[in-house]
Amino acid sequence: MKMHFCIPVSQQRLDRLGGRYVLYSVYLDGYLFCRVRYSQLHRWNEQLRRVFGNCLPPFPPKYYLAMTASMANERRDQLEQYLQNVTVDPNMLRSDVFVDFLKLVQLDTFSITTKTASLDIFLPDGRNIQVEILTSDTAERVLEVVSHKIGLCQELLGYFGLFLIQCCKEGKFSVMKKLVDFELPYVSLQSAKVEDCKVGLRKWYMDPSLDSVLMDSAAAVALIYMQAVQDMEKEWAKPTQVQRQKLEALQKEDNQTKFLELSQEVRHYGFLQLDPCTCDYPEPGCRAVLSVGNNEISCCITLPGNQTQEIIFQMNRVKCWQVTFLGSLLDMDGPQRTLNQNLELRFQYSEDSRWQWFVIYTKQAFLLSSCLKKMISEKMVKLAAENPEMAPSFPEFEQAPSERSVRFWGSRVAARASRLQGAHRPARREAALAPGQPGLSLWPAPLLLSTCSRRRRRRRRRSAGSQILAITFLDILLNLLKNSEKLLGDHGKKDLIFTLTHIPSTSPE
């Protein structure tokens, strides 16, 4: 799936000869990732094209004359879309050309040289492991070093991840973001500029039943046990009084396996809880605490009269979601490092046979969006395991519409079969957004069967030219599961899901 790349701000700079160039500030998951010039990205695209050929998304063309303001904004939009689309292919994400360039621009942006350094990795029980790394080591590499030190086998690394975590007062903490594989943890930690920020090791899956996969590894059991105990202490997981007594007894006996088995019955076990935020339900400005996991979004809302109401949103009733940056960035020499002010995440939910928007205002909107994507991908893997004869193919890249957005599309299950024979793109439908919000558009996307031959896919790409259609893993899998009413319940013939990330341009060139 696409990553939350955006370019909300750029600055004009003078080169050594007095000429002007534009420096683009690239943000990933709401945090400043790097600053790059168009010429750097252009050379990078040429290198990728030599390796991957014409399967790359379109790159914005060069201008040989001075750009107008509208041309500059269009180029920024196109560069943003390019970064979003180029991350769809997992093979590209693992390539040396891709990773080496992003490592270089991260180091250059924050003026950090490659050298040996010590990095503290904090475990859920509060202890830390000190590892010797290079400042240019990626999160994937650092995780391998940590796993070797604690005895965790390489095959289970995909169930864990490195996170930026902020320690707060009274022993509380806040998960800021998950570090993606090509991020540099040392650089991200130095550049975050957040007080009491640490790199922490946590499990990275939203389905608690996946604990069973790790039970044969003593190191993995120890990690998820530490996190389970921490979640109970921080009241992220909410056991009953009887469950708490049994868990405390098992904890005294240090019976980790039984403790984890009983934890499966605990409410909100394995959920990620966000910091207190506000929402627009049942009226604007209501305080809320969100917990996400196990294919649901649990929202505990404080009503105006200080009564509390808990609402649970099931993921199979969520049609789409989007993250919107409502603020503005200053066009200055050093733009702010995060976009966590004035962020909102809104999702469309089916209730009583009608779709309605639910809006959450939280600085962790990108983290919440990552959790929603994780739940979708885990559901896909589970469905593929139940239907082993189906092998979903990788998605094609899209040429996105002109709005500044990231789109992961979903379309009607009932209409998939009729749209597979080269049907033309349906008419555009406008999203119903609240007044004052940027206008966004939704396109139902055609699908690509995994049974298409490689030759047919090449021929389709050549004939399509620049009109490359947006196709997602979810589209492909759901096409092969047209009759999966069990998954979708009563909403099997509705739009299942797409993800939309939209960050409007706010600063002039």
Coordinates of N, CA and C in Angstrom, one line a residue, residues 192-311:
A192 N 13.7 14.6 15.4 CA 12.3 14.7 15.9 C 12.2 16.0 16.8
K193 N 13.2 16.4 17.5 CA 13.1 17.6 18.3 C 12.0 17.5 19.3
V194 N 11.7 16.3 19.9 CA 10.6 16.2 20.8 C 11.2 15.7 22.1
E195 N 10.8 16.4 23.2 CA 11.4 16.1 24.5 C 11.0 14.6 25.0
D196 N 12.0 14.0 25.6 CA 11.9 12.6 26.1 C 11.4 11.6 25.0
C197 N 12.0 11.8 23.8 CA 11.6 10.9 22.7 C 12.6 9.7 22.6
K198 N 12.1 8.5 22.4 CA 12.9 7.3 22.4 C 12.5 6.4 21.2
V199 N 13.4 5.5 20.9 CA 13.1 4.5 19.9 C 12.7 3.2 20.7
G200 N 11.5 2.7 20.5 CA 11.0 1.6 21.2 C 10.7 0.4 20.3
L201 N 10.8 -0.8 20.9 CA 10.5 -2.0 20.2 C 9.2 -2.5 20.6
R202 N 8.2 -2.7 19.7 CA 6.9 -3.2 20.0 C 6.4 -4.1 18.9
K203 N 5.4 -4.9 19.3 CA 4.9 -5.8 18.3 C 4.1 -5.0 17.3
W204 N 4.0 -5.4 16.0 CA 3.4 -4.6 15.0 C 2.4 -5.5 14.2
Y205 N 1.3 -5.8 14.9 CA 0.1 -6.4 14.3 C -1.1 -6.1 15.1
M206 N -2.2 -6.0 14.5 CA -3.4 -5.5 15.1 C -4.4 -6.7 15.5
D207 N -4.1 -7.9 15.0 CA -5.0 -9.0 15.3 C -4.4 -9.8 16.4
P208 N -5.0 -9.8 17.6 CA -4.4 -10.5 18.8 C -4.2 -12.0 18.6
S209 N -5.0 -12.6 17.7 CA -4.9 -14.0 17.5 C -3.5 -14.4 16.9
L210 N -2.8 -13.4 16.3 CA -1.5 -13.7 15.7 C -0.4 -14.0 16.8
D211 N -0.8 -13.8 18.1 CA 0.1 -14.3 19.2 C 0.5 -15.7 19.0
S212 N -0.5 -16.5 18.6 CA -0.3 -18.0 18.5 C 0.9 -18.3 17.6
V213 N 1.2 -17.5 16.6 CA 2.3 -17.8 15.6 C 3.6 -17.7 16.3
L214 N 3.7 -16.9 17.4 CA 5.0 -16.6 18.1 C 5.2 -17.5 19.3
M215 N 4.3 -18.4 19.6 CA 4.4 -19.1 20.9 C 5.6 -20.1 21.0
D216 N 6.2 -20.4 19.8 CA 7.3 -21.4 19.8 C 8.6 -20.7 20.0
S217 N 8.6 -19.4 20.1 CA 9.9 -18.6 20.3 C 9.9 -18.0 21.7
A218 N 10.8 -18.4 22.5 CA 10.9 -17.8 23.8 C 11.1 -16.3 23.8
A219 N 12.0 -15.8 22.9 CA 12.3 -14.4 22.8 C 11.0 -13.6 22.4
A220 N 10.3 -14.1 21.4 CA 9.0 -13.5 21.0 C 8.0 -13.5 22.1
V221 N 7.8 -14.6 22.8 CA 6.9 -14.7 23.9 C 7.2 -13.7 25.0
A222 N 8.5 -13.5 25.3 CA 9.0 -12.6 26.3 C 8.6 -11.1 25.9
L223 N 8.8 -10.8 24.6 CA 8.4 -9.4 24.2 C 7.0 -9.1 24.3
I224 N 6.1 -10.0 23.7 CA 4.7 -9.8 23.7 C 4.1 -9.9 25.2
Y225 N 4.8 -10.7 26.0 CA 4.4 -10.7 27.4 C 4.7 -9.4 28.1
M226 N 5.9 -8.8 27.9 CA 6.2 -7.5 28.4 C 5.2 -6.4 28.0
Q227 N 4.8 -6.5 26.7 CA 3.9 -5.5 26.2 C 2.5 -5.7 26.8
A228 N 2.1 -6.9 27.0 CA 0.8 -7.2 27.5 C 0.7 -6.7 29.0
V229 N 1.8 -6.9 29.8 CA 1.8 -6.4 31.1 C 1.8 -4.9 31.1
Q230 N 2.5 -4.3 30.2 CA 2.5 -2.8 30.2 C 1.1 -2.3 29.8
D231 N 0.5 -2.9 28.8 CA -0.9 -2.5 28.4 C -1.9 -2.6 29.6
M232 N -1.7 -3.6 30.4 CA -2.6 -3.7 31.6 C -2.3 -2.6 32.6
E233 N -1.0 -2.4 32.8 CA -0.7 -1.3 33.8 C -1.1 0.1 33.3
K234 N -1.0 0.3 32.0 CA -1.4 1.6 31.4 C -2.9 1.7 31.1
E235 N -3.6 0.6 31.4 CA -5.0 0.6 31.2 C -5.4 0.7 29.7
W236 N -4.5 0.3 28.8 CA -4.9 0.2 27.4 C -5.8 -1.0 27.3
A237 N -5.4 -2.1 27.9 CA -6.2 -3.3 28.0 C -7.0 -3.2 29.3
K238 N -8.3 -3.7 29.2 CA -9.2 -3.5 30.3 C -9.8 -4.8 30.8
P239 N -9.1 -5.5 31.7 CA -9.6 -6.8 32.2 C -10.7 -6.5 33.3
T240 N -11.5 -7.5 33.5 CA -12.5 -7.4 34.6 C -11.7 -7.7 35.9
Q241 N -12.4 -7.5 37.0 CA -11.8 -7.7 38.3 C -11.3 -9.2 38.4
V242 N -12.2 -10.1 38.0 CA -11.8 -11.5 38.0 C -10.6 -11.8 37.1
Q243 N -10.7 -11.3 35.9 CA -9.5 -11.5 35.0 C -8.3 -10.9 35.6
R244 N -8.4 -9.7 36.2 CA -7.2 -9.1 36.7 C -6.5 -10.0 37.8
Q245 N -7.4 -10.5 38.7 CA -6.8 -11.4 39.8 C -6.1 -12.6 39.2
K246 N -6.7 -13.2 38.2 CA -6.1 -14.4 37.6 C -4.8 -14.0 36.9
L247 N -4.8 -12.9 36.2 CA -3.6 -12.4 35.5 C -2.4 -12.1 36.5
E248 N -2.8 -11.5 37.6 CA -1.8 -11.2 38.6 C -1.2 -12.4 39.2
A249 N -2.0 -13.4 39.4 CA -1.5 -14.7 39.9 C -0.6 -15.4 38.9
L250 N -0.9 -15.3 37.6 CA 0.0 -15.9 36.6 C 1.3 -15.1 36.5
Q251 N 1.1 -13.8 36.7 CA 2.3 -12.9 36.6 C 3.3 -13.2 37.7
K252 N 2.8 -13.5 38.9 CA 3.6 -13.9 40.1 C 4.3 -15.2 39.8
E253 N 3.6 -16.1 39.1 CA 4.2 -17.4 38.8 C 5.2 -17.3 37.6
D254 N 5.2 -16.2 36.9 CA 5.9 -16.0 35.7 C 5.6 -17.0 34.7
N255 N 4.3 -17.3 34.6 CA 3.7 -18.2 33.6 C 3.3 -17.3 32.4
Q256 N 4.2 -17.1 31.5 CA 4.0 -16.1 30.4 C 3.0 -16.7 29.4
T257 N 3.1 -18.0 29.1 CA 2.2 -18.5 28.1 C 0.8 -18.5 28.5
K258 N 0.5 -18.9 29.8 CA -0.9 -18.9 30.3 C -1.4 -17.5 30.4
F259 N -0.5 -16.6 30.8 CA -0.9 -15.1 30.9 C -1.4 -14.6 29.5
L260 N -0.6 -14.9 28.5 CA -1.0 -14.5 27.2 C -2.3 -15.2 26.7
E261 N -2.5 -16.4 27.0 CA -3.7 -17.1 26.6 C -4.9 -16.5 27.3
L262 N -4.8 -16.2 28.5 CA -5.9 -15.5 29.2 C -6.1 -14.1 28.7
S263 N -5.0 -13.4 28.3 CA -5.1 -12.0 27.8 C -6.0 -12.0 26.6
Q264 N -6.1 -13.0 25.8 CA -6.9 -13.0 24.6 C -8.3 -12.7 24.9
E265 N -8.8 -13.0 26.1 CA -10.2 -12.8 26.5 C -10.4 -11.4 27.1
V266 N -9.3 -10.6 27.3 CA -9.4 -9.3 27.9 C -9.8 -8.3 26.9
R267 N -10.7 -7.4 27.3 CA -11.2 -6.4 26.4 C -10.1 -5.4 26.0
H268 N -10.0 -5.2 24.7 CA -9.0 -4.3 24.1 C -7.5 -4.8 24.3
Y269 N -7.4 -6.1 24.5 CA -6.0 -6.6 24.5 C -5.5 -6.6 23.0
G270 N -4.2 -6.1 22.9 CA -3.6 -6.0 21.7 C -3.9 -4.7 20.9
F271 N -4.8 -3.8 21.5 CA -5.1 -2.6 20.9 C -4.1 -1.5 21.1
L272 N -4.0 -0.6 20.2 CA -3.2 0.6 20.3 C -4.1 1.8 20.8
Q273 N -3.8 2.4 21.9 CA -4.6 3.5 22.4 C -3.9 4.8 22.0
L274 N -4.7 5.7 21.5 CA -4.1 7.0 21.1 C -4.3 8.0 22.3
D275 N -3.6 9.1 22.1 CA -3.8 10.2 23.1 C -5.2 10.8 23.1
P276 N -5.7 11.4 24.2 CA -7.0 12.0 24.2 C -7.1 13.0 23.0
C277 N -8.2 13.0 22.4 CA -8.4 13.9 21.2 C -9.9 14.4 21.2
T278 N -10.3 15.0 20.2 CA -11.7 15.5 20.1 C -12.3 14.9 18.8
C279 N -13.6 14.9 18.8 CA -14.4 14.4 17.6 C -15.6 15.2 17.4
D280 N -16.4 14.9 16.4 CA -17.6 15.7 16.1 C -18.9 14.9 16.4
Y281 N -18.7 13.8 17.1 CA -19.9 13.0 17.4 C -20.1 12.9 18.9
P282 N -21.3 13.0 19.5 CA -22.6 13.4 18.8 C -22.7 14.8 18.4
E283 N -21.7 15.6 18.9 CA -21.7 17.0 18.5 C -20.2 17.5 18.5
P284 N -19.9 18.6 17.8 CA -18.5 19.0 17.6 C -17.9 19.3 19.0
G285 N -16.6 19.0 19.1 CA -15.8 19.4 20.3 C -15.9 18.4 21.4
C286 N -16.5 17.2 21.2 CA -16.5 16.2 22.3 C -15.2 15.6 22.4
R287 N -14.7 15.4 23.7 CA -13.5 14.7 24.0 C -13.6 13.2 23.8
A288 N -12.5 12.6 23.3 CA -12.6 11.1 23.0 C -11.3 10.5 23.2
V289 N -11.3 9.2 23.5 CA -10.1 8.4 23.6 C -10.3 7.2 22.7
L290 N -9.4 7.0 21.7 CA -9.5 6.0 20.7 C -8.6 4.8 21.0
S291 N -9.1 3.6 20.8 CA -8.3 2.4 20.8 C -8.6 1.6 19.5
V292 N -7.6 1.2 18.9 CA -7.8 0.5 17.6 C -7.1 -0.8 17.6
G293 N -7.8 -1.8 17.0 CA -7.2 -3.2 17.0 C -8.3 -4.2 16.7
N294 N -7.9 -5.4 16.4 CA -8.9 -6.5 16.2 C -10.0 -6.1 15.3
N295 N -9.7 -5.4 14.2 CA -10.7 -5.0 13.2 C -11.8 -4.1 13.7
E296 N -11.5 -3.3 14.6 CA -12.5 -2.3 15.1 C -11.8 -1.1 15.6
I297 N -12.5 0.0 15.6 CA -12.1 1.3 16.2 C -13.0 1.5 17.4
S298 N -12.5 1.5 18.6 CA -13.3 1.8 19.8 C -13.1 3.2 20.2
C299 N -14.2 3.9 20.4 CA -14.1 5.4 20.7 C -14.9 5.6 22.0
C300 N -14.3 6.0 23.1 CA -14.9 6.4 24.3 C -15.1 7.9 24.4
I301 N -16.3 8.4 24.2 CA -16.6 9.8 24.1 C -17.1 10.4 25.4
T302 N -16.6 11.5 25.8 CA -17.1 12.3 26.9 C -18.1 13.3 26.4
L303 N -19.4 13.1 26.8 CA -20.4 14.0 26.4 C -20.4 15.3 27.1
P304 N -21.1 16.4 26.6 CA -21.1 17.7 27.3 C -21.4 17.6 28.8
G305 N -22.3 16.7 29.2 CA -22.7 16.6 30.6 C -21.8 15.7 31.4
N306 N -20.6 15.4 30.9 CA -19.5 14.6 31.5 C -19.9 13.1 31.6
Q307 N -21.0 12.7 30.9 CA -21.3 11.3 30.8 C -20.4 10.7 29.7
T308 N -20.2 9.4 29.7 CA -19.3 8.8 28.7 C -20.2 7.8 27.9
Q309 N -19.8 7.7 26.6 CA -20.5 6.8 25.7 C -19.4 6.2 24.9
E310 N -19.5 4.8 24.8 CA -18.5 4.1 24.0 C -19.2 3.6 22.7
I311 N -18.5 3.9 21.6 CA -19.0 3.6 20.2 C -17.9 2.7 19.6

